[in-house]
Short mmCIF file of C-alpha atoms in Angstrom, two decimals:
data_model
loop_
_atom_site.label_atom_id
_atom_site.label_comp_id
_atom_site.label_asym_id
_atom_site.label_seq_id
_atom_site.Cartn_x
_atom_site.Cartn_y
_atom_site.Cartn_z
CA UNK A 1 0.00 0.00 0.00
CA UNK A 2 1.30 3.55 -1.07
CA UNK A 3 1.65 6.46 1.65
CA UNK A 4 -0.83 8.81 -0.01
CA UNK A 5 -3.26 5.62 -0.08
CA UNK A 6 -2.68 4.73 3.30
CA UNK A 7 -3.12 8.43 4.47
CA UNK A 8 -6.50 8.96 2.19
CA UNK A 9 -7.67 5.98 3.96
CA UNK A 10 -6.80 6.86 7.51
CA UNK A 11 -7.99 10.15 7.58
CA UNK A 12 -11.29 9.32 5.90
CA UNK A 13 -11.89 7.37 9.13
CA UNK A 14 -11.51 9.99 11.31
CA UNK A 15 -13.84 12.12 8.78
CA UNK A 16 -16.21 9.39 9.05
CA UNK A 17 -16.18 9.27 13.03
CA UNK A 18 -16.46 12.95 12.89
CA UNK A 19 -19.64 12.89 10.22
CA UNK A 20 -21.65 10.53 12.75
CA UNK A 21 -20.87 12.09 15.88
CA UNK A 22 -22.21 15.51 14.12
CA UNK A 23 -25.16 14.05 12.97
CA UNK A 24 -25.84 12.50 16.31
CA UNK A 25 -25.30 15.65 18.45
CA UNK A 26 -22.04 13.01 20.11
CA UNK A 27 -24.73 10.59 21.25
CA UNK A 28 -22.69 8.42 19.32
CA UNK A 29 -18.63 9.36 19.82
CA UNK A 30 -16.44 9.64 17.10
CA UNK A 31 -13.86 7.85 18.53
CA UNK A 32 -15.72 5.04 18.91
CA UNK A 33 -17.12 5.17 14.81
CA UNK A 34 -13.62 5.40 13.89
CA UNK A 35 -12.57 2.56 15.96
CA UNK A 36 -14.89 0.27 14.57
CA UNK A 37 -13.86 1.08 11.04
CA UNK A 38 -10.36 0.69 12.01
CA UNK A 39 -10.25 -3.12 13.91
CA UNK A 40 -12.55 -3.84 10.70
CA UNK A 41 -9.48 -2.42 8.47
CA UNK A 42 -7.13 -4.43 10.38
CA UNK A 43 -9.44 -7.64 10.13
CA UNK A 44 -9.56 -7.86 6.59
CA UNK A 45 -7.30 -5.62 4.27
CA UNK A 46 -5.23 -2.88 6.74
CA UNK A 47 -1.62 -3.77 6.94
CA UNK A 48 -1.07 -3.42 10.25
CA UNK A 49 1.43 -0.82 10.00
CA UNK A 50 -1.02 1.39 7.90
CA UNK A 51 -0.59 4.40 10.21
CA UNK A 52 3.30 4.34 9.97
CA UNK A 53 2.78 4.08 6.19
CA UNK A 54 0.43 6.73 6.15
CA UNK A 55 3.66 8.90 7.95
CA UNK A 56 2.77 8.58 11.62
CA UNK A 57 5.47 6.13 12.96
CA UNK A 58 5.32 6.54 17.04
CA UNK A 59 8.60 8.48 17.18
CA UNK A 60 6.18 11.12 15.30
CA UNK A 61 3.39 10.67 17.72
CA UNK A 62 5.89 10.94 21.06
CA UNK A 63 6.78 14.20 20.03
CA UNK A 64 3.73 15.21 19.34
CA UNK A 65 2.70 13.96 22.91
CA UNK A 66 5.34 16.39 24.41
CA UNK A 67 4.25 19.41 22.29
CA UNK A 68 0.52 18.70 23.03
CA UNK A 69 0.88 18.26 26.95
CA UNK A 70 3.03 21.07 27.46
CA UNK A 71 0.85 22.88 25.34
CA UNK A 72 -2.04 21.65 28.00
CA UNK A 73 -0.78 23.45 30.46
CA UNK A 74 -0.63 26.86 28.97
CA UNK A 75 -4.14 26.72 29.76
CA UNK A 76 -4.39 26.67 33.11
CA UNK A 77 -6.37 29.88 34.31
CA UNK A 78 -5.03 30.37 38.07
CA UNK A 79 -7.82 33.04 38.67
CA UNK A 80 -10.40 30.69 37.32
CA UNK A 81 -9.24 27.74 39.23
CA UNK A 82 -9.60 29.76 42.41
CA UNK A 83 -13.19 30.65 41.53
CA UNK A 84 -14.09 27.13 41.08
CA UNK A 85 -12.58 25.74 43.97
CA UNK A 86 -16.02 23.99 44.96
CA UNK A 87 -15.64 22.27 41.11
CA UNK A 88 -12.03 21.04 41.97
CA UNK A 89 -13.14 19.52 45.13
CA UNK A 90 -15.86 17.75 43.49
CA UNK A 91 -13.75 16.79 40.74
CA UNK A 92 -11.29 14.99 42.87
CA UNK A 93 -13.67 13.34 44.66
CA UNK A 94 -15.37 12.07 41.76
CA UNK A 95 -11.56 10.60 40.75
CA UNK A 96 -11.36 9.77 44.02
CA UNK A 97 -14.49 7.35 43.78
CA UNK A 98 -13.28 5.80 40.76
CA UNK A 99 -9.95 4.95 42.49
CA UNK A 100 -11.53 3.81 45.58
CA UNK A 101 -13.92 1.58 43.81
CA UNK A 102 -11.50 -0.18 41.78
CA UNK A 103 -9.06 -0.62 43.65
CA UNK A 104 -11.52 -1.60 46.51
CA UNK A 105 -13.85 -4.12 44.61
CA UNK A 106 -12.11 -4.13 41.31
CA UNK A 107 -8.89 -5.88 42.42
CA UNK A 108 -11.59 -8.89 44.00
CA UNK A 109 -12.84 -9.40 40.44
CA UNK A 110 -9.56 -8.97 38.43
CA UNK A 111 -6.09 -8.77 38.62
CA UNK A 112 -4.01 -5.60 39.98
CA UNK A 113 -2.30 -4.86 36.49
CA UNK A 114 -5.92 -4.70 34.96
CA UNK A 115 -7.15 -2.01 37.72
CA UNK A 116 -4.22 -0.24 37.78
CA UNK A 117 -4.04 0.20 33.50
CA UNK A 118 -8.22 1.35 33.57
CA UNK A 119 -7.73 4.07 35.99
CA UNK A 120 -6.25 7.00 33.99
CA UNK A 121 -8.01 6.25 30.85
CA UNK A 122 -11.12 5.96 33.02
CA UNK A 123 -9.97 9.58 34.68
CA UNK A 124 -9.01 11.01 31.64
CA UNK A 125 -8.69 10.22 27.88
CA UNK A 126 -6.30 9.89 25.02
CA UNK A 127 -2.78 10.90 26.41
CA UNK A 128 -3.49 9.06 29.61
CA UNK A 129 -4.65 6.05 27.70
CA UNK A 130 -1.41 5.86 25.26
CA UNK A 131 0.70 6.01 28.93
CA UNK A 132 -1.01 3.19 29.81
CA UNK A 133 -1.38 1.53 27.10
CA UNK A 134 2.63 1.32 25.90
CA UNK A 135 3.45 0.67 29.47
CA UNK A 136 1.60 -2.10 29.04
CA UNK A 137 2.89 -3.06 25.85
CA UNK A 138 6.26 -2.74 26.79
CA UNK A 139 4.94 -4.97 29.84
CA UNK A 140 4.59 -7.26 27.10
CA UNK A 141 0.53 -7.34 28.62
CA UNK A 142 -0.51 -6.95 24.73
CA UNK A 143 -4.39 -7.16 25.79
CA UNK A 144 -4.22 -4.82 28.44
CA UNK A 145 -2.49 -2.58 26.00
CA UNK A 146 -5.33 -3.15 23.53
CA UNK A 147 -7.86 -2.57 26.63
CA UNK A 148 -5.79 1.11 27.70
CA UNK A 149 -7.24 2.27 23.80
CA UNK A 150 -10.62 0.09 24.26
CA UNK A 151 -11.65 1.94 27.64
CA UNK A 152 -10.74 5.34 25.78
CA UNK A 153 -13.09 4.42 22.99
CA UNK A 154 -16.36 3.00 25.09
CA UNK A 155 -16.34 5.24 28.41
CA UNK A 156 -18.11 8.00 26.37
CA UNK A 157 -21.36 5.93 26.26
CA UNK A 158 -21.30 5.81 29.54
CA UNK A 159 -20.43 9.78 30.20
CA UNK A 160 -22.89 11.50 27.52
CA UNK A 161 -26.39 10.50 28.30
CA UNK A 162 -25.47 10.16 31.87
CA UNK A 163 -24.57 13.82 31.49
CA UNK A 164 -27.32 15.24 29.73
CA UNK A 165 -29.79 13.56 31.62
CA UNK A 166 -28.62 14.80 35.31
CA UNK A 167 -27.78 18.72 33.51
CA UNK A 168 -31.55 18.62 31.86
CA UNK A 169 -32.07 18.07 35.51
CA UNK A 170 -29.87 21.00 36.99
CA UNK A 171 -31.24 23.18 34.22
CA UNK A 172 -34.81 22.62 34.67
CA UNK A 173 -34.17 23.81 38.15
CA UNK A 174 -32.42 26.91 37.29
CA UNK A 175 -34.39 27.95 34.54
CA UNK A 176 -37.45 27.79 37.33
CA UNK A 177 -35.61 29.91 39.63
CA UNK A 178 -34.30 32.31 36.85
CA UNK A 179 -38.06 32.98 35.73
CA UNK A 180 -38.94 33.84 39.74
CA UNK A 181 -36.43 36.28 39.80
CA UNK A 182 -33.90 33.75 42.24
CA UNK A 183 -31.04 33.87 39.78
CA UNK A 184 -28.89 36.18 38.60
CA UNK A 185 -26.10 35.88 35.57
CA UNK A 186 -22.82 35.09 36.74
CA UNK A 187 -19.90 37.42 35.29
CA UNK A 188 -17.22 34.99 34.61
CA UNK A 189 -13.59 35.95 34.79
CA UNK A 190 -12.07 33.40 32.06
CA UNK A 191 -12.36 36.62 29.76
CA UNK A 192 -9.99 38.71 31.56
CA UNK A 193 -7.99 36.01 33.14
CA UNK A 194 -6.83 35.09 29.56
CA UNK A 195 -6.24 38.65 28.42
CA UNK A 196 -3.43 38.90 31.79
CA UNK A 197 -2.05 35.52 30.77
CA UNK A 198 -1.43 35.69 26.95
CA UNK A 199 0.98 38.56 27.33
CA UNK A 200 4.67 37.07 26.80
CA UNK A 201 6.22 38.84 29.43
CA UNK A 202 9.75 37.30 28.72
CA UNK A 203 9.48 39.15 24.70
CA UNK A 204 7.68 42.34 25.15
CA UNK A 205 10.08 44.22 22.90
CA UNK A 206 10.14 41.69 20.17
CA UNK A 207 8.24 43.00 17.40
CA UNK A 208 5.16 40.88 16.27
CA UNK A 209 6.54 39.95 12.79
CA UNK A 210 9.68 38.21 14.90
CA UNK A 211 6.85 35.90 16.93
CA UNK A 212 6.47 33.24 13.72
CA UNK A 213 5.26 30.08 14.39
CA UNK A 214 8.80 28.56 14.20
CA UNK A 215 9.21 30.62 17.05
CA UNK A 216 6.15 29.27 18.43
CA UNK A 217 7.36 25.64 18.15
CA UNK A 218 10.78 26.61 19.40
CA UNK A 219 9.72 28.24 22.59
CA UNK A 220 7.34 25.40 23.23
CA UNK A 221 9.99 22.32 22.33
CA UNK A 222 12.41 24.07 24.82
CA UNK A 223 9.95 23.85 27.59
CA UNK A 224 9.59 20.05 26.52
CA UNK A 225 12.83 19.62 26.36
CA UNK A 226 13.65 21.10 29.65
CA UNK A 227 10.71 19.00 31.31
CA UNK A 228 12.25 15.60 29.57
CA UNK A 229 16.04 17.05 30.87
CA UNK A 230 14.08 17.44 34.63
CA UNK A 231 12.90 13.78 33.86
CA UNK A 232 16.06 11.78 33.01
CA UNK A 233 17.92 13.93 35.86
CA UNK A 234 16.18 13.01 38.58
CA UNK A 235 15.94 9.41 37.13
CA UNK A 236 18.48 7.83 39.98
CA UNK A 237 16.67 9.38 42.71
CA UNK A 238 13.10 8.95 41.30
CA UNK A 239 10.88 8.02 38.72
CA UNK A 240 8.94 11.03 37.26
CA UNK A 241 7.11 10.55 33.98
CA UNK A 242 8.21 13.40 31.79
CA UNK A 243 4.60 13.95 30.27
CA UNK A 244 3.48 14.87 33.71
CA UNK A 245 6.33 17.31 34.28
CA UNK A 246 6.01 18.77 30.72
CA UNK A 247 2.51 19.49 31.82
CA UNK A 248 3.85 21.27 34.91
CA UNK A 249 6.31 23.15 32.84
CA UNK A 250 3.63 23.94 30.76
CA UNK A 251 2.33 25.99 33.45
CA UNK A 252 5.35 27.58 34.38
CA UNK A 253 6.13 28.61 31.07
CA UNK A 254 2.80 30.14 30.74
CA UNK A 255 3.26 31.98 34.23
CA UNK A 256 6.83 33.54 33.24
CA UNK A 257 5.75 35.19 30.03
CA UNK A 258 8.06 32.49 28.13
CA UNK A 259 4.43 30.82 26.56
CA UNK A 260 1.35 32.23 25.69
CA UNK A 261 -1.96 30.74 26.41
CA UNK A 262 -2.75 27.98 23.56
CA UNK A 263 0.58 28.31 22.06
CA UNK A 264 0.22 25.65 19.58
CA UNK A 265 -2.80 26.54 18.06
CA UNK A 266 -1.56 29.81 17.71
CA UNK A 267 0.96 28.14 15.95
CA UNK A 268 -1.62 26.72 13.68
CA UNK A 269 -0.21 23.24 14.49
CA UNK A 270 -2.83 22.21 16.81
CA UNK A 271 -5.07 19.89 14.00
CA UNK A 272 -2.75 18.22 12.90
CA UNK A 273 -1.12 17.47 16.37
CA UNK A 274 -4.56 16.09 17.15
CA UNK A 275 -5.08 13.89 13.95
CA UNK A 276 -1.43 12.51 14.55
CA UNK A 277 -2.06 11.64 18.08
CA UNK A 278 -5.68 10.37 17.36
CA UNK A 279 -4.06 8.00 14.66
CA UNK A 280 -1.34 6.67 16.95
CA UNK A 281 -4.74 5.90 19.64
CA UNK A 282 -5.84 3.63 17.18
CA UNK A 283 -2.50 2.23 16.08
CA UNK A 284 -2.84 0.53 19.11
CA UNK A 285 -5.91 -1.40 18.27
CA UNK A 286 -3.79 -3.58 15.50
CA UNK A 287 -3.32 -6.43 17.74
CA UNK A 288 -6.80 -6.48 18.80
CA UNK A 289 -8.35 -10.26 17.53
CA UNK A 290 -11.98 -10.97 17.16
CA UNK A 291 -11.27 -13.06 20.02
CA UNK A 292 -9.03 -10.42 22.07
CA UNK A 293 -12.33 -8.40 22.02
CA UNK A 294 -14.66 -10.37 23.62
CA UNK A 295 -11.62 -11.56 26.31
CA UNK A 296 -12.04 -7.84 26.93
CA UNK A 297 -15.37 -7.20 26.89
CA UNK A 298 -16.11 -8.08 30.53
CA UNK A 299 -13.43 -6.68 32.15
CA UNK A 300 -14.09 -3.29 30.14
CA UNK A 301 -18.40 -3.30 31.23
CA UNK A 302 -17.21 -3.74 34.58
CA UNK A 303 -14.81 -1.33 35.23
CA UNK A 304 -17.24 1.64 33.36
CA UNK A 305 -19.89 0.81 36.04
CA UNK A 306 -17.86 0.23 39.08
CA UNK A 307 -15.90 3.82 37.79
CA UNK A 308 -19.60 5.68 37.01
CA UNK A 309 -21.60 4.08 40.94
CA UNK A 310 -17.85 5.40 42.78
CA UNK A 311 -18.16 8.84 41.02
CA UNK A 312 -21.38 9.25 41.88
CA UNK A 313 -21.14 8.21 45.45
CA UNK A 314 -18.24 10.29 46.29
CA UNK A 315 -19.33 13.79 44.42
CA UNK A 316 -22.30 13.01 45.97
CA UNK A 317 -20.80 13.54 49.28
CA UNK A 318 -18.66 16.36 48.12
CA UNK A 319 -21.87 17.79 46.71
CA UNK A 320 -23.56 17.89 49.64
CA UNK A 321 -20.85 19.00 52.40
CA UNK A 322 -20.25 21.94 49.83
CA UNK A 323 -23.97 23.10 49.17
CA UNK A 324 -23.99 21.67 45.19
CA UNK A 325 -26.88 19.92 43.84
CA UNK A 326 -26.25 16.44 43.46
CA UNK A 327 -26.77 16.80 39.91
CA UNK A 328 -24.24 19.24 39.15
CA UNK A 329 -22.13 17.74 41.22
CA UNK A 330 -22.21 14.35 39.40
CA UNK A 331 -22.35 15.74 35.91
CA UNK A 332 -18.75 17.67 37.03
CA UNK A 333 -17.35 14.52 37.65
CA UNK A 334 -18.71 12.24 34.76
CA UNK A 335 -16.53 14.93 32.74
CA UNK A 336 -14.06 12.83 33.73
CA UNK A 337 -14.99 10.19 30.64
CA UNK A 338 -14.55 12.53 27.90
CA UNK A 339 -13.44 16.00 28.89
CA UNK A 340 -13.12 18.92 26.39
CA UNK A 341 -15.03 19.49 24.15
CA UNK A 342 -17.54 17.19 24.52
CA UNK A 343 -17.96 18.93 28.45
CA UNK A 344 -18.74 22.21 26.47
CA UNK A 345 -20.75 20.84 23.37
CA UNK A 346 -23.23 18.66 25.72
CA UNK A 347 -23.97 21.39 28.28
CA UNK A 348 -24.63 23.81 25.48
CA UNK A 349 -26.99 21.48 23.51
CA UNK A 350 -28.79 20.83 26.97
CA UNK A 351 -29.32 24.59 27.27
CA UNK A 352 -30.42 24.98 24.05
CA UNK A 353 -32.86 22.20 24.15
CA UNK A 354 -34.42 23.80 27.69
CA UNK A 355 -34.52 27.25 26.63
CA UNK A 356 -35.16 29.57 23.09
CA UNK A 357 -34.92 32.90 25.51
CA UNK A 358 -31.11 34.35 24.49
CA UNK A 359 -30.85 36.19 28.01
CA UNK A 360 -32.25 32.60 29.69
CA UNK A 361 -29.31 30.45 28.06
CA UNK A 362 -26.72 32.84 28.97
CA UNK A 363 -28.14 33.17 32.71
CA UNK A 364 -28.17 29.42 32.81
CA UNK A 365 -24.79 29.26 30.82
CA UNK A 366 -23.45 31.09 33.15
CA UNK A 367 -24.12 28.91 36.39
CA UNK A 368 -23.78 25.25 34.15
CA UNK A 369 -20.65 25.70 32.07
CA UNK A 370 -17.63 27.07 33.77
CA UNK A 371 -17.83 24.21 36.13
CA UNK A 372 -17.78 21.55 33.48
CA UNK A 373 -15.33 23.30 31.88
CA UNK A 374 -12.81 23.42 35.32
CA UNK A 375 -13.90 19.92 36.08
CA UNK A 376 -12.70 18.54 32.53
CA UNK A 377 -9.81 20.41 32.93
CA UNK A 378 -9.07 19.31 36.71
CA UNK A 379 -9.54 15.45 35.63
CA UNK A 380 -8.33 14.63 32.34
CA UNK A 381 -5.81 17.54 31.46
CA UNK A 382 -4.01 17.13 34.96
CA UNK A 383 -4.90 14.50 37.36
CA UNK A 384 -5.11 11.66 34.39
CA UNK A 385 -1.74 12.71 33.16
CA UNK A 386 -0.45 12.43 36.63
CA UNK A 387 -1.96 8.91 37.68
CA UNK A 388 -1.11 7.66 34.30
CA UNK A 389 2.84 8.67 35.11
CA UNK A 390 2.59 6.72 38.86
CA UNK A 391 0.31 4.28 37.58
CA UNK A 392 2.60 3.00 34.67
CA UNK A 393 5.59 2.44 36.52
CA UNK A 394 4.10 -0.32 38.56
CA UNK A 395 2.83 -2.65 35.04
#
C-alpha cells in the first residue's frame, strides 16, 4: 500500500467518526465510529502498520505527545481555578471514587495490572490512555495494551447520556428559579484572566513579525525539552514521567511570560497534532483479535460501572458537604470520561434544548458551564496525566 493511499484511507476514518458524531449531536462518539472502522481495516485488508505508512510512525506521535501536553498546560487559568474551587473539590472526589472503587472491589474481580491500566483512561482520555497503554505493551501485557485504547473508545457511552440527563435536571431547576427572579447571571472571569495571561512577558520588545510560528514551536519544544532534561535527571533518585512534568512546565512557562496561552494553536499546528495523536490511539488497536475483544469485553463493562456508581457516590458527598446539587455535582465529575469538548458541546446542547430565551441560556450558561469546563480540565488535562505517570511504573 502507497503512503498517499494509506493516508487517504486513515484520515477518511476519522472524517467518518467525525460525520456521525455531528449528525448525532455526540450521542454516538467519534472515537468510537472510527474505531470500529479501524479493527474492521485491520481484520480484513489494513496492513497493520497502515498508520506508519500513512507517515505517523510513534517516534512522530511521542513528540507530538510532548508538544501537546506542554501545550495543556498553557491553559491553566489560576484566577479561574480559584473561583471554582467547589468544582475542583468535586472533581477529585469524583476521581477519588473511581480509584476507591476499583481498587476496593475491582482488584476482587480482576487482577491488579488490569485495575491499575483502567484508571487514567477511566480519569481522563487519550494521552493518559497511550501512557497506559505502551506501558503495558512494553509490559509485554498486549491485551491490556489493547484494553488502555478500548476503555478510551467505550467510556463516552457511559459519560454523555449520563450527562445530559442529570444537567436537563440542573437546568430545569435553574431555569425555574431564573423565571422567579432567584437567579442572577454570573460574570465569569475566564475573559480577563486570559487577556493577563497571553501577554509574553519574557518578549515584550520583540516585534510581532519576529513571533512566527517557528518561534512558536521553538519556545514550546524548549519547555519540553527542559521538562524531559528534569525527567532523566532526577531518574536515579526517582521516577517522574516526563509527560506529567512537561505538563507542569507547561504551566510555568505560561506563568513567566516564556508561553502564551494555547501556544500551539496559535501556531496553527494544533489539527494536525490532534489527527497525529488520534491516529497513533488507534495504532494501538492492530493487535486487537476478534477473540481479544470479547476476552475484553467483561473486564471493560465492569470497570465503566464500578468507575460511574464510585463517582457518583463520592461527588455526591462532596456535593452535599459543599452546598452543590447532586446533579451538578455528578455531571462535574462524569466529565471525567470525555473531557473537552464534549464537556462544552453537551452542556450547550442541553441549554439549548431547555430554553429559546437568548438572556435565559446565557443566565443558565453562566451557572452550568464554567464548572464543566474546570472539572474537565481538573480530571483529564491534569490529574489523568499524573496517575497515568505513577500508575505506569508499577505494570
Amino acid at each position: 500500500m502507497s503512503q498517499m493511499l494509506a493516508l487517504v484511507i486513515v484520515i477518511l476514518i476519522l472524517f467518518v467518526g467525525d460525520i456521525v458524531a455531528v449528525r448525532t449531536k455526540a450521542w454516538v462518539p467519534s472515537v468510537f465510529v472510527s474505531a470500529i472502522l479501524f479493527l474492521c481495516g485491520y481484520w480484513t485488508f489494513f496492513p497493520q502498520d497502515i498508520v506508519s505508512i500513512a507517515g505517523v510512525p510513534p517516534v512522530v506521535a511521542t513528540m507530538m505527545m510532548y508538544l501537546l501536553i506542554t501545550n495543556m498546560g498553557t491553559l491553566l487559568s489560576i484566577r479561574e481555578l480559584v473561583n471554582q474551587w467547589k468544582t475542583i473539590v468535586i472533581s477529585l472526589s469524583g476521581i477519588l471514587g473511581i480509584v476507591a472503587l476499583l481498587f476496593g472491589i475491582g482488584v476482587f474481580i480482576f487482577d491488579l495490572q488490569t485495575v491499575l491500566v483502567a484508571i487514567p483512561p477511566l480519569v481522563g482520555g487519550m494521552v493518559s490512555s497511550i501512557i497506559m497503554s505502551e506501558g503495558a505493551a512494553d509490559a509485554g501485557l498486549t491485551s491490556l495494551s489493547v484494553f488502555a485504547i478500548v476503555i478510551y473508545v467505550m467510556q463516552g457511552f457511559a459519560g454523555y447520556p449520563l450527562t445530559s440527563i442529570v444537567l436537563k435536571k440542573e437546568g430545569k431547576k435553574l431555569l425555574g428559579q431564573y423565571r422567579n427572579g432567584q437567579l442572577a447571571v454570573k460574570k465569569s472571569d475566564t475573559a480577563a484572566a486570559a487577556e493577563g495571561m497571553t501577554e509574553l512577558k519574557l518578549f515584550k520588545k520583540l516585534p510581532e513579525k519576529y513571533n512566527t510560528d517557528y518561534f512558536k514551536f521553538f519556545r514550546l519544544a524548549v519547555v519540553a525539552f527542559l521538562a524531559y532534561l528534569v525527567s532523566t535527571g532526577l531518574e536515579p533518585i526517582i521516577s517522574i514521567n516526563a509527560f506529567v512534568l512537561c505538563l507542569l512546565f507547561g504551566v510555568i512557562g505560561k506563568s513567566i511570560g516564556f508561553l502564551e496561552k494555547q501556544t500551539l494553536q496559535k501556531a496553527n499546528g494544533f489539527g494536525f497534532a490532534i489527527m497525529a495523536l488520534m491516529l497513533f490511539v488507534f495504532d494501538g488497536l492492530k493487535n486487537a483479535t476478534p477473540s481479544m475483544m470479547m476476552e475484553i469485553l467483561y473486564p471493560l463493562i465492569v470497570c465503566i460501572f464500578l468507575a460511574v456508581i464510585g463517582m457518583y457516590i463520592f461527588s455526591f458527598i462532596a456535593g452535599k458537604l459543599l452546598k452543590v446539587s447532586k446533579e451538578m455535582a455528578f455531571a462535574v465529575s462524569l466529565t471525567a470520561l470525555y473531557g473537552f469538548p464534549a464537556d462544552y458541546i453537551i452542556t450547550n446542547e442541553v441549554v439549548n434544548s431547555l430554553t429559546k430565551d437568548e438572556n435565559e441560556k446565557e443566565a443558565l450558561l453562566s451557572h452550568m458551564l464554567p464548572p464543566m469546563l474546570v472539572g474537565g480540565f481538573i480530571s483529564v488535562t491534569i490529574v489523568s496525566v499524573i496517575l497515568a505517570g505513577i500508575f505506569v511504573q508499577f505494570l
